[in-house]
Coordinates of C-alpha atoms in Angstrom, one line a residue:
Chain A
X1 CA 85.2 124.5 61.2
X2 CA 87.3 126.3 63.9
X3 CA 90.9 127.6 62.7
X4 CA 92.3 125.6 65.5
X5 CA 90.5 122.0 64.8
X6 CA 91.9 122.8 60.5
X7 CA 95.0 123.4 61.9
X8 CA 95.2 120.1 64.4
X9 CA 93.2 117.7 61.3
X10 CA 96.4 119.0 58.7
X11 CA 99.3 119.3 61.2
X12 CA 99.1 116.6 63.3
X13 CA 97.8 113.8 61.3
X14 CA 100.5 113.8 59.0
X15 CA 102.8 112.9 62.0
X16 CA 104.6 116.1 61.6
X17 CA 105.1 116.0 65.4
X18 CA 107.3 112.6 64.8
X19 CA 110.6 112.8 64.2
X20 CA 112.9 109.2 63.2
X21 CA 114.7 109.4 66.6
X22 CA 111.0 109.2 68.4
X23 CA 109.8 106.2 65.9
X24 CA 113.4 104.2 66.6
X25 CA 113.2 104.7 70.5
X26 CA 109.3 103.5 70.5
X27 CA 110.9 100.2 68.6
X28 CA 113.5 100.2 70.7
X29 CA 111.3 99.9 73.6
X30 CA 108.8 97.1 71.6
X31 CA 112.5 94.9 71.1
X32 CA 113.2 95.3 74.5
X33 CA 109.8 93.5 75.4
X34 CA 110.3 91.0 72.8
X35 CA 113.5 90.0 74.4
X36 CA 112.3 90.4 78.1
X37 CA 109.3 87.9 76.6
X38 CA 111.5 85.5 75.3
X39 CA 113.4 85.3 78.8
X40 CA 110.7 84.5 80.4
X41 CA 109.7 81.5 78.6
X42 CA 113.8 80.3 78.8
X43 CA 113.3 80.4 82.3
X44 CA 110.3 78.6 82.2
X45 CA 111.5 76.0 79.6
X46 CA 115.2 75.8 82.2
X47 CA 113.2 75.7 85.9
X48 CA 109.5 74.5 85.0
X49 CA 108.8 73.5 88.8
X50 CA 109.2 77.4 89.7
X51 CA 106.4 79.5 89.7
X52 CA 107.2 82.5 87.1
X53 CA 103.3 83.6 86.9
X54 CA 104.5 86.6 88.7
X55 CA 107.1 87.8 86.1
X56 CA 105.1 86.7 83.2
X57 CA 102.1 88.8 84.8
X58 CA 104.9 91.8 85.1
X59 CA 106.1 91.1 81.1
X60 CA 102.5 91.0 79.4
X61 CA 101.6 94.4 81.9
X62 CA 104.3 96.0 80.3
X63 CA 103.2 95.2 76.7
X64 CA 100.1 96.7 77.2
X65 CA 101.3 99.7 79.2
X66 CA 103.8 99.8 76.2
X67 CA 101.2 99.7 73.2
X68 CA 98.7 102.4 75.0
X69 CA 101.5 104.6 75.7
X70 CA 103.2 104.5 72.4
X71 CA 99.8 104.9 70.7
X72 CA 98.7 107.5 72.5
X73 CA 102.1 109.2 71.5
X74 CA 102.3 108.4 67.7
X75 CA 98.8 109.5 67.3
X76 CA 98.5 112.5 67.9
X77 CA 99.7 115.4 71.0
X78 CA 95.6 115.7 72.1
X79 CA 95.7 112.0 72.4
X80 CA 98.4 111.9 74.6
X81 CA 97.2 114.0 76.7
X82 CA 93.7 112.9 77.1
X83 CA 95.7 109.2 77.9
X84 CA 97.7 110.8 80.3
X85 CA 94.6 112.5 82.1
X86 CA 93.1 109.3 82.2
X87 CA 95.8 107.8 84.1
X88 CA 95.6 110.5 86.4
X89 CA 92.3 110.0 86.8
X90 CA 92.8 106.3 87.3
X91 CA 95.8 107.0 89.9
X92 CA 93.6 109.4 92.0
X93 CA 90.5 107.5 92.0
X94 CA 92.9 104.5 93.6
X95 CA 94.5 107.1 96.0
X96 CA 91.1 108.2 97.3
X97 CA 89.9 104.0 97.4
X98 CA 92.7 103.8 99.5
X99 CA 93.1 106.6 101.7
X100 CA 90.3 107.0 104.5
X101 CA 87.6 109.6 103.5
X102 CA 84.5 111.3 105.6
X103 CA 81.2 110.1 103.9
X104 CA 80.6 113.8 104.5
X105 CA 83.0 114.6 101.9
X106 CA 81.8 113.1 98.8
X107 CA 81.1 116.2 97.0
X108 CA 84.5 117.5 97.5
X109 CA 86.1 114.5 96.1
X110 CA 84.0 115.0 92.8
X111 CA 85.4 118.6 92.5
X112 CA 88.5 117.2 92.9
X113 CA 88.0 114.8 90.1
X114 CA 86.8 117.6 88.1
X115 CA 90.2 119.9 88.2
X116 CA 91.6 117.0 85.7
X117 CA 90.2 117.8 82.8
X118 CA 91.0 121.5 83.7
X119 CA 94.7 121.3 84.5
X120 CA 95.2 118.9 81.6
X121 CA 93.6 121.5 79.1
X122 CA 96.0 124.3 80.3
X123 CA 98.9 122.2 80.1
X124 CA 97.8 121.6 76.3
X125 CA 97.1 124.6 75.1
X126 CA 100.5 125.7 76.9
X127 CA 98.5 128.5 79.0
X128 CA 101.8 128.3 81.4
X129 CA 101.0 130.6 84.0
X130 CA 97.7 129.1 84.9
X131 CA 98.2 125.6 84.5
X132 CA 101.1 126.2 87.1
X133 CA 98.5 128.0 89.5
X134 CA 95.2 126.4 88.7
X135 CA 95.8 123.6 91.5
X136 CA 98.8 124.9 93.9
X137 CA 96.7 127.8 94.5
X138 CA 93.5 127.7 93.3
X139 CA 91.9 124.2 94.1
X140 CA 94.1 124.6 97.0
X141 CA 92.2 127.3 98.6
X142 CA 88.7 126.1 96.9
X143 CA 88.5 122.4 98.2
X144 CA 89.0 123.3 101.7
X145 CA 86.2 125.8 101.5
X146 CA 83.8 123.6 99.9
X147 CA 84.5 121.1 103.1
X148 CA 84.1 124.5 105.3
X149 CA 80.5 125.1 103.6
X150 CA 79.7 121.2 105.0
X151 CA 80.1 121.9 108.2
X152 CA 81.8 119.1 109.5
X153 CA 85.0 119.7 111.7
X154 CA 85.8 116.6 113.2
X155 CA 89.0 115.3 110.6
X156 CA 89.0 118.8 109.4
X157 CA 92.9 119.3 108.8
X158 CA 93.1 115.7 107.5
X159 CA 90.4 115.8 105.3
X160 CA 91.7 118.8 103.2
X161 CA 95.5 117.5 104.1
X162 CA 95.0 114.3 102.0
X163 CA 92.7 115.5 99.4
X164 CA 95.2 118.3 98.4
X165 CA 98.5 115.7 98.2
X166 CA 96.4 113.8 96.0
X167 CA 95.5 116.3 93.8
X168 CA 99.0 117.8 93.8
X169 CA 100.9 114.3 93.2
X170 CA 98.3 112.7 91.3
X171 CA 97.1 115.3 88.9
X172 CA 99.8 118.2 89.0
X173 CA 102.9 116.6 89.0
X174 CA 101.7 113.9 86.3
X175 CA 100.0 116.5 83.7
X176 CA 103.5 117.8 83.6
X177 CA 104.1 115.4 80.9
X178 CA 101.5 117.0 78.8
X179 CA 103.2 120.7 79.7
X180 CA 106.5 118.8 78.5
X181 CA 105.2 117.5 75.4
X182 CA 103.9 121.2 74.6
X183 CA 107.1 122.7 75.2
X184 CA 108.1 125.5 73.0
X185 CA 111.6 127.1 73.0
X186 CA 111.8 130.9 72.8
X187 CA 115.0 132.4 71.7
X188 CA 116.2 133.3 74.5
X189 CA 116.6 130.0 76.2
X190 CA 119.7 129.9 78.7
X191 CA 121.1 126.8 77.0
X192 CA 121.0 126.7 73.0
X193 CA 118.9 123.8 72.0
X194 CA 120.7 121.2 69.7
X195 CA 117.6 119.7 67.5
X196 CA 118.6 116.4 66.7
X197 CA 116.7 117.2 62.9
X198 CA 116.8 120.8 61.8
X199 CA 114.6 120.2 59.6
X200 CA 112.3 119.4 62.1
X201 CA 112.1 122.0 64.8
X202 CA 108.5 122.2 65.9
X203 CA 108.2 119.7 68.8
X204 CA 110.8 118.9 70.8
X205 CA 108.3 118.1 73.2
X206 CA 107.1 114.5 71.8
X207 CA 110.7 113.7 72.7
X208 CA 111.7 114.9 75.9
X209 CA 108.2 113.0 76.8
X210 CA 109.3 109.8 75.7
X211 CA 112.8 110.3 77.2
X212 CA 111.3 111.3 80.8
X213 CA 109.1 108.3 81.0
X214 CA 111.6 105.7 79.3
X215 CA 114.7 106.8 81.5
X216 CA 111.9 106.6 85.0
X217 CA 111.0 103.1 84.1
X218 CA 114.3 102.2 83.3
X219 CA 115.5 103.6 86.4
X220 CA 113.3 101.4 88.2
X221 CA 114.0 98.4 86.8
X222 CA 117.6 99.1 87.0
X223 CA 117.4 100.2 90.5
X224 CA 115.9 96.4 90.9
X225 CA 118.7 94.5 89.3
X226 CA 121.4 96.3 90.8
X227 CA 120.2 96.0 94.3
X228 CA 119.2 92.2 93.9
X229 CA 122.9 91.6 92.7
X230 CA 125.1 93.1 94.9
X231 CA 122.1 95.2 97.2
X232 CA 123.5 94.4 100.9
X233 CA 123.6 98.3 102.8
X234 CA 119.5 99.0 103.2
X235 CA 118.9 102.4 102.0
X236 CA 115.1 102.9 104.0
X237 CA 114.5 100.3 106.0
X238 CA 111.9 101.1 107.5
X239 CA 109.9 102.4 104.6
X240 CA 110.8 99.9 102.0
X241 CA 113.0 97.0 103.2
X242 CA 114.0 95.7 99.4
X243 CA 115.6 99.0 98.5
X244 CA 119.8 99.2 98.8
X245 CA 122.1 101.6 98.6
X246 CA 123.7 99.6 95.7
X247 CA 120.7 99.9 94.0
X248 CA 120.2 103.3 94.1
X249 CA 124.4 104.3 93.0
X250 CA 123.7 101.3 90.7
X251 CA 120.4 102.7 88.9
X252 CA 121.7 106.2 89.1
X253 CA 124.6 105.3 87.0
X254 CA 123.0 103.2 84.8
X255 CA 120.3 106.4 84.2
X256 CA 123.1 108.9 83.4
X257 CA 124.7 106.8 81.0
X258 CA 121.4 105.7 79.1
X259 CA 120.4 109.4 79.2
X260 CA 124.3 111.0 78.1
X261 CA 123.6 108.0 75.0
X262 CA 120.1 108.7 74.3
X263 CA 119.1 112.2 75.0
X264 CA 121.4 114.2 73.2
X265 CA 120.6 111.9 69.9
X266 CA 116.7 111.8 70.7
X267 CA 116.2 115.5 71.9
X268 CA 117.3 118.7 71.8
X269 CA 119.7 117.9 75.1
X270 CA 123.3 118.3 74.7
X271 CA 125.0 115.5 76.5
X272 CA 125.5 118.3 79.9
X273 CA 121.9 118.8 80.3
X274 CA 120.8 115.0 79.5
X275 CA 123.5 113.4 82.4
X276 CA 122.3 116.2 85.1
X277 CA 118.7 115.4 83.8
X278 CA 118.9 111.5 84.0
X279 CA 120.7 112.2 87.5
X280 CA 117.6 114.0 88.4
X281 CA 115.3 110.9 87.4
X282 CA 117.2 108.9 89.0
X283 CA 117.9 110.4 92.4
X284 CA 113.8 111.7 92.3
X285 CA 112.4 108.7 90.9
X286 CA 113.8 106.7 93.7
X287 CA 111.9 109.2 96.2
X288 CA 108.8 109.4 94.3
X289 CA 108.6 105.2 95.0
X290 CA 109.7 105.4 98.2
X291 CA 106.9 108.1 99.1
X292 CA 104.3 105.6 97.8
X293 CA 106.0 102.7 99.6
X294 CA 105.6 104.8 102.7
X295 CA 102.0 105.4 101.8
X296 CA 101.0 102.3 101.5
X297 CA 102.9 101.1 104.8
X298 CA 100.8 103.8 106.2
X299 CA 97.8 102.1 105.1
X300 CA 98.8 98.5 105.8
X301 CA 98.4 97.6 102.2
X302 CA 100.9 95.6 100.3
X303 CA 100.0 96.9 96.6
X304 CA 97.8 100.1 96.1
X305 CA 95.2 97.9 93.4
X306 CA 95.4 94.8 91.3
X307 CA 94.7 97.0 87.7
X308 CA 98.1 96.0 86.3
X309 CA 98.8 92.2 86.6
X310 CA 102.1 91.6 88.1
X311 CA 102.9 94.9 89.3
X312 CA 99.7 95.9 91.6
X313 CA 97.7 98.7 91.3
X314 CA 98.3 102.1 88.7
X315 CA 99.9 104.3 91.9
X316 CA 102.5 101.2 92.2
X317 CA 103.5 102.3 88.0
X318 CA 103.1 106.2 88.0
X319 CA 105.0 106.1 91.6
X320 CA 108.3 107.2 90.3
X321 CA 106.7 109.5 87.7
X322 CA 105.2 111.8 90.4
X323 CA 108.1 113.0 91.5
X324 CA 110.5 112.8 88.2
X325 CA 107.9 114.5 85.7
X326 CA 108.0 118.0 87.6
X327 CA 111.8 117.8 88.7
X328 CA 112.8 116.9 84.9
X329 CA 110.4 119.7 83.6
X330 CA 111.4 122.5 85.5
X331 CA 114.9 121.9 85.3
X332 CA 114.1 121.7 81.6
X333 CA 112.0 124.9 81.6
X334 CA 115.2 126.4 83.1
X335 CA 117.9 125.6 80.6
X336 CA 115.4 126.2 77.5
X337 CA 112.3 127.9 78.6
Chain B
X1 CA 61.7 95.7 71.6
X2 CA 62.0 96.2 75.8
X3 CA 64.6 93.8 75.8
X4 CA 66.4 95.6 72.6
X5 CA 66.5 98.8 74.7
X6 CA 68.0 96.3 78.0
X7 CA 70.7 95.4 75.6
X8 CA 71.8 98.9 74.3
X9 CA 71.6 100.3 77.9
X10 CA 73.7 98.1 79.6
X11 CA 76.0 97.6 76.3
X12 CA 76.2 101.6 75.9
X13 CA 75.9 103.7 79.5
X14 CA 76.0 100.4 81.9
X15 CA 79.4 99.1 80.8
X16 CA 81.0 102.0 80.0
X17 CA 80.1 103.4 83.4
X18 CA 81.5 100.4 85.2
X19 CA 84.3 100.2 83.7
X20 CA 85.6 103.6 83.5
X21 CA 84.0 105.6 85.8
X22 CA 83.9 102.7 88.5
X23 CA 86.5 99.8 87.9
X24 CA 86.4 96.6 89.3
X25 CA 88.4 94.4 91.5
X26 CA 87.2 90.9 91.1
X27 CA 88.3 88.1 93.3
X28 CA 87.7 84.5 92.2
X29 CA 85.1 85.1 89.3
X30 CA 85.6 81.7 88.2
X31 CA 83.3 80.8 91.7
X32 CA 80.4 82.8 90.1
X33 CA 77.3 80.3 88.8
X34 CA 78.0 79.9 84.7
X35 CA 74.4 78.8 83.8
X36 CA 71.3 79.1 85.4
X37 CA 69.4 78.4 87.6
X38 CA 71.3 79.6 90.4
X39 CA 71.0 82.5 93.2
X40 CA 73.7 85.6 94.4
X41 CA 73.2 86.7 97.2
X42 CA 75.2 90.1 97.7
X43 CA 75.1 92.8 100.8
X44 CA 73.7 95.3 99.7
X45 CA 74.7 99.3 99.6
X46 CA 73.7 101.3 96.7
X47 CA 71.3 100.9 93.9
X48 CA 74.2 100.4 91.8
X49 CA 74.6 96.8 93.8
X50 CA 72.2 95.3 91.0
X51 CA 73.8 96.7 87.9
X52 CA 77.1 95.9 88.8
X53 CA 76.3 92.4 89.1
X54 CA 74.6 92.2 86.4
X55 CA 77.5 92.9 84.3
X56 CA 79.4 90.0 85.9
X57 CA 77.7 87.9 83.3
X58 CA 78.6 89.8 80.2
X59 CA 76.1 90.8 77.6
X60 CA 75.7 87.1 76.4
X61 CA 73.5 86.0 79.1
X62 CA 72.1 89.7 80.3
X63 CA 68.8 88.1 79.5
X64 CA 69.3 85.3 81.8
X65 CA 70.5 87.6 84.8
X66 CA 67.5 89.6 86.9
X67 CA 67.5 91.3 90.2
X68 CA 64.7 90.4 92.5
X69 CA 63.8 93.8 94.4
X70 CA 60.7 95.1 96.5
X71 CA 58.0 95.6 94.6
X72 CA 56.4 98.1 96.9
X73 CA 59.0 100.5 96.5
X74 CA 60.3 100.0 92.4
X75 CA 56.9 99.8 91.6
X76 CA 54.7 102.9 93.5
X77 CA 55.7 105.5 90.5
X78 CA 54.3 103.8 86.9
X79 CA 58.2 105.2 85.4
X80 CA 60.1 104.1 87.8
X81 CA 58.1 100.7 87.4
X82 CA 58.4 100.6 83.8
X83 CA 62.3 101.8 84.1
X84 CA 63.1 98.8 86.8
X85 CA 61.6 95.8 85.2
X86 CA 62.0 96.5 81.7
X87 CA 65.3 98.0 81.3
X88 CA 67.1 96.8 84.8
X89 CA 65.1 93.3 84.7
X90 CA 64.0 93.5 88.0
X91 CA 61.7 90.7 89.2
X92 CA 59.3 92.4 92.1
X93 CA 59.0 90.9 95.5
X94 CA 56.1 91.9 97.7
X95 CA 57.9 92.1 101.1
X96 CA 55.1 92.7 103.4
X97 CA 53.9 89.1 103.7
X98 CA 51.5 89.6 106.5
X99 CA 47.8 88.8 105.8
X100 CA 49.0 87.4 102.0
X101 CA 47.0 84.8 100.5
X102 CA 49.4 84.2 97.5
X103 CA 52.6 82.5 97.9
X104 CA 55.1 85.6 98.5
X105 CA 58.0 83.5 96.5
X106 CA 55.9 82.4 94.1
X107 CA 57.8 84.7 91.2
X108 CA 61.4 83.7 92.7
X109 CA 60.5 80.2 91.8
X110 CA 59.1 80.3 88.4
X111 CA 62.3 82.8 87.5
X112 CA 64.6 79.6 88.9
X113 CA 62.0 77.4 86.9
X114 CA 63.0 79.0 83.9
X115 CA 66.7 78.9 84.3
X116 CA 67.5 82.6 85.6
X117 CA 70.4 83.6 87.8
X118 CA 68.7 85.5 90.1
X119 CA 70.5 88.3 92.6
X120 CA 69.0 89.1 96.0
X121 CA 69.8 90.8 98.8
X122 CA 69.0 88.9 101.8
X123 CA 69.6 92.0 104.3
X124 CA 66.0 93.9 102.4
X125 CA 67.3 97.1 102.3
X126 CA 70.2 98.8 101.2
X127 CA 70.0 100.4 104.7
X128 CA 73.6 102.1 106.5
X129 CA 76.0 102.3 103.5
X130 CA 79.1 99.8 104.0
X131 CA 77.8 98.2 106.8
X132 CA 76.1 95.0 106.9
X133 CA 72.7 94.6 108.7
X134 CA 71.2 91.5 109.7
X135 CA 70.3 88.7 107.3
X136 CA 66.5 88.0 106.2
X137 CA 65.2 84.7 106.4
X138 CA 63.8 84.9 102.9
X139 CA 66.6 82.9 101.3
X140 CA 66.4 80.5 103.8
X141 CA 62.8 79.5 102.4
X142 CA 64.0 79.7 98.7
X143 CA 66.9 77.3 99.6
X144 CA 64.3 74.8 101.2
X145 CA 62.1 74.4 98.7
X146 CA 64.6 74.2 95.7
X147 CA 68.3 72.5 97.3
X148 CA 69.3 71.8 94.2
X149 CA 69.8 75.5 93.0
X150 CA 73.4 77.2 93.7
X151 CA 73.4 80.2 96.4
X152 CA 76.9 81.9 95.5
X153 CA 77.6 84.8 98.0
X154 CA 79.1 87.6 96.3
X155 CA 80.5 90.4 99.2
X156 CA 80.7 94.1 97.5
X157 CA 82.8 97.0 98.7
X158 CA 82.8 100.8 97.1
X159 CA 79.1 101.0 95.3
X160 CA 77.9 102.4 99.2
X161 CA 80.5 105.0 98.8
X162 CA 80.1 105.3 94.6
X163 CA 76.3 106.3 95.2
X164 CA 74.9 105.5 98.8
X165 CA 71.2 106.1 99.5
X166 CA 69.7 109.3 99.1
X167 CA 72.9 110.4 97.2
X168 CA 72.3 111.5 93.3
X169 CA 76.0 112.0 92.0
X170 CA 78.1 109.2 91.4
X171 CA 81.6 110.0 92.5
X172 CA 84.5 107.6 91.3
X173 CA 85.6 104.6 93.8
X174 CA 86.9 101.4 92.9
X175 CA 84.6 98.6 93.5
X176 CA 86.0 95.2 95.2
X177 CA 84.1 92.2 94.4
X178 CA 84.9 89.1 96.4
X179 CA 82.9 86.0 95.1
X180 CA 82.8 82.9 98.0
X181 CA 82.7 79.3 97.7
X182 CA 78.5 78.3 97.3
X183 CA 76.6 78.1 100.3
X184 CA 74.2 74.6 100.8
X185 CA 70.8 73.6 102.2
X186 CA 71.5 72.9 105.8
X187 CA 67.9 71.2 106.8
X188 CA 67.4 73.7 108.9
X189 CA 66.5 77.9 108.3
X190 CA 68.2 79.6 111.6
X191 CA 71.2 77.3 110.8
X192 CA 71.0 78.2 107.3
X193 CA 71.2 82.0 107.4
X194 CA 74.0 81.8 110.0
X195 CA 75.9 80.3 107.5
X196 CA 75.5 82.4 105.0
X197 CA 76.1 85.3 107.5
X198 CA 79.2 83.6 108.3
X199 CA 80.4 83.3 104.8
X200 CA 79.7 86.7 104.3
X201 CA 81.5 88.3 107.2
X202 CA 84.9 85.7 106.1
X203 CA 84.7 88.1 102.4
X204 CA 84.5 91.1 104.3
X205 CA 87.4 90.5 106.5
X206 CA 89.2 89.6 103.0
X207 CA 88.5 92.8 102.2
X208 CA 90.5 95.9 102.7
X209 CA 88.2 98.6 103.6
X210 CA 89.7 102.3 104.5
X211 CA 87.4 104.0 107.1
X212 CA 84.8 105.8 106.2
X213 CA 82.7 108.0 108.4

């Protein structure tokens, strides 16, 4: 047996990579639920001639997202990260179900598929350097020359236009929550870490991981209630009507404050870093849905699938997190890289 | 032991496939026939048309479900032949009719006699993928003779563009599925297969379909 596979069977499954903080927050999140269950069925108990199938859809979609993520995190780091490749996977093939493609193209799309597995595997085994190239530049210049060798240059530039701005929102700015979760701090990090254990200072990446995508979805739902409540100013109206500017001062206070409360008890973020870092989800998330919104407006297509019951498709979940996972990273890999 | 080796492919590399390489979007399942006898009729794109639909009955009744599909082209190459009707299910249909002395439907009939849900493709061929072609009058004949049995048109979107014809890798689309509301003997064939043209081109106007050229 390989050194590396001894290493992973004794390390890992003793849930060294766990620290109390990471177990608490995952509870935290499963209370939440409970209570946003037990709301619903209030509501349906106080107005039973409303129709709440919608927001009972939304609540059980959750759970499940919920349990699969928080699995996939407990278990082990590989299993994260072959979960988060799959919903990369699953977010591209929608993107390129949605998007018009030349039948001529079909082979390029399957190369396309096949820099997941790749970029997921450098951003496991850490191999920085590459796994920041591998798609910017490499698949970059590759796909477009596979569609050269075709021959077909009628939708040329917007064959290899789209294909690329999948690939780069779909698969390189999401595996960024694996390059997160394998995070190592070298000594000479600009800002001093403050490891919420010190007896456990081997992977503050399990963490940050859960903070980035807690404080996203939080921002959206946030973003939702404060713009519903006092939401009058549009902030894009032509892109996506619903969105206010209240919501969007409302949900980026809300995400600093969670973040100054959470991160600096959950990671190695001293309260600083977490506010400018929840700022950052907050002002980027809000992009990242707006980007998909536009999208979709583009198409003429009100939800990008019908995978998750009650929100639409998987694009219409991960749209915040393809802009906030690389922002929150690299400003990360700044401070403590 | 054929039918054992039915069961683990579609329970081992069918399913999985479908499911995680493919994905479906079903639309009003609860229209598809529960029990046999009873007929889907599907447009028809890839060779994966079949398989998908097959699944839509779960491994419960796999051995209930079989695809009817031209015999003279499943059945010119003896693995191919063995490959199609014992581990797909296929029940073959001669289509070249002229100068037959045998009744042509004659297997379509006993399958219905003995309770199977039966898929066709009324257009014969898979032909240009994602596009529909003109309806056969085929169906019309099987709906005379036995009124009683359901037709359920089931419109499919994606498999064409999954694997179309002449293509041998499958590349990852989702696949929409929109079941209609049962089609009925009309007393009369041309009148017959313009319904059920009808009702097909309502599901694919239901349909969002990006262009694909």
């Amino acid at each position: 047996m390989s050194e590396s596979l001894m290493e992973w069977l004794s390390g890992w499954t003793r849930f060294e990579h766990l620290t109390t903080e990471v177990i608490i927050t995952l509870s935290g999140i499963a209370l939440a639920l409970v209570i946003a269950s037990i709301l619903v069925r209030v509501q349906q108990r106080l107005q039973p001639d409303r129709d709440h199938t919608e927001l009972r859809l939304r609540v059980r979609t959750w759970w499940v997202i919920a349990w699969m993520f928080g699995l996939a995190v407990v278990l082990s780091p590989m299993l994260s990260a072959i979960f988060l490749a799959f919903v990369s996977f699953l977010a591209l093939k929608e993107y390129f179900s949605l998007i018009p493609t030349r039948r001529a193209d079909r082979r390029v799309l399957f190369w396309a598929y096949l820099a997941i597995p790749v970029q997921y595997y450098l951003a496991y085994i850490a191999w920085y350097g590459m796994f920041l190239v591998f798609i910017p530049v490499y698949m970059f210049l590759f796909l477009p020359a596979r569609v050269i060798s075709i021959g077909e240059t009628k939708g040329y530039l917007r064959a290899v236009s789209t294909l690329n701005w999948g690939l780069m929102t779909m698969v390189f700015s999401l595996s960024h929550m694996v390059a997160l979760l394998t995070l190592k701090i070298p000594e000479t990090a600009l800002v001093t870490p403050d490891w919420p254990d010190p007896d456990n200072q081997i992977a503050p990446g399990v963490a940050l991981l859960v903070l980035l995508v807690l404080l996203t979805q939080f921002n959206d739902v946030a973003q939702y209630i404060w713009g519903k409540s006092f939401g009058r100013m549009r902030a894009a109206p032509t892109v996506s009507p619903g969105k206010t500017v209240a919501g969007l001062l409302g949900g980026i206070g809300s995400t600093v404050v969670l973040a100054v409360l959470l991160g600096p008890w959950l990671t190695i973020l001293n309260w600083q870093t977490a506010a400018l870092g929840g700022a950052l989800i907050a002002v980027s998330g809000f992009v990242g849905d707006l980007s998909i919104s536009a999208l979709k407006r583009d198409l003429g297509v009100k939800d990008s699938g019908s995978m998750l019951p009650g929100h639409g498709g998987i694009l219409d979940r991960v749209d915040s997190l393809t802009y906030t996972t690389p922002i929150f990273f690299h400003f990360l890999y700044y401070c403590y890289g | 032991m054929n039918n054992v080796l039915r069961y683990l492919f579609f329970l081992l590399v069918v399913r999985p496939v479908v499911l995680i390489v493919l994905g479906l979007n079903i639309r009003r399942g609860q229209l598809l026939p529960q029990n046999g006898p009873a007929i889907i009729v599907a447009n028809h794109n890839s060779h994966l048309d079949a398989i998908v639909l097959i699944t839509l009955f779960g491994m419960r009744r796999l051995h209930q479900v079989h695809p009817v599909a031209a015999a003279d082209y499943f059945l010119k190459n003896p693995r191919i032949a063995w490959f199609s009707t014992k581990i797909i299910g296929i029940l073959p249909l001669e289509r070249n009719v002229a100068g037959m002395r045998t009744d042509p439907l004659a297997g379509i009939c006993e399958g219905l006699e003995r309770n199977e849900i039966l898929i066709l493709f009324p257009e014969g061929s898979r032909g240009e993928p994602e596009q529909m072609a003109k309806l056969q009058n085929g169906i019309a004949h099987i709906a005379k003779r036995r009124p009683d049995v359901p037709i359920v048109p089931v419109f499919l979107h994606g498999l064409g563009k999954a694997l179309p014809r002449g293509e041998g890798i499958l590349v990852p689309f989702f696949v929409d599925i929109f079941v209609g509301e049962q089609v009925t003997w009309t007393g009369n064939r041309d009148e017959f297969v313009a319904s059920l043209q009808t009702r097909f081109e309502e599901l694919s106007q239901e349909c969002y379909r990006p262009e694909w050229d």
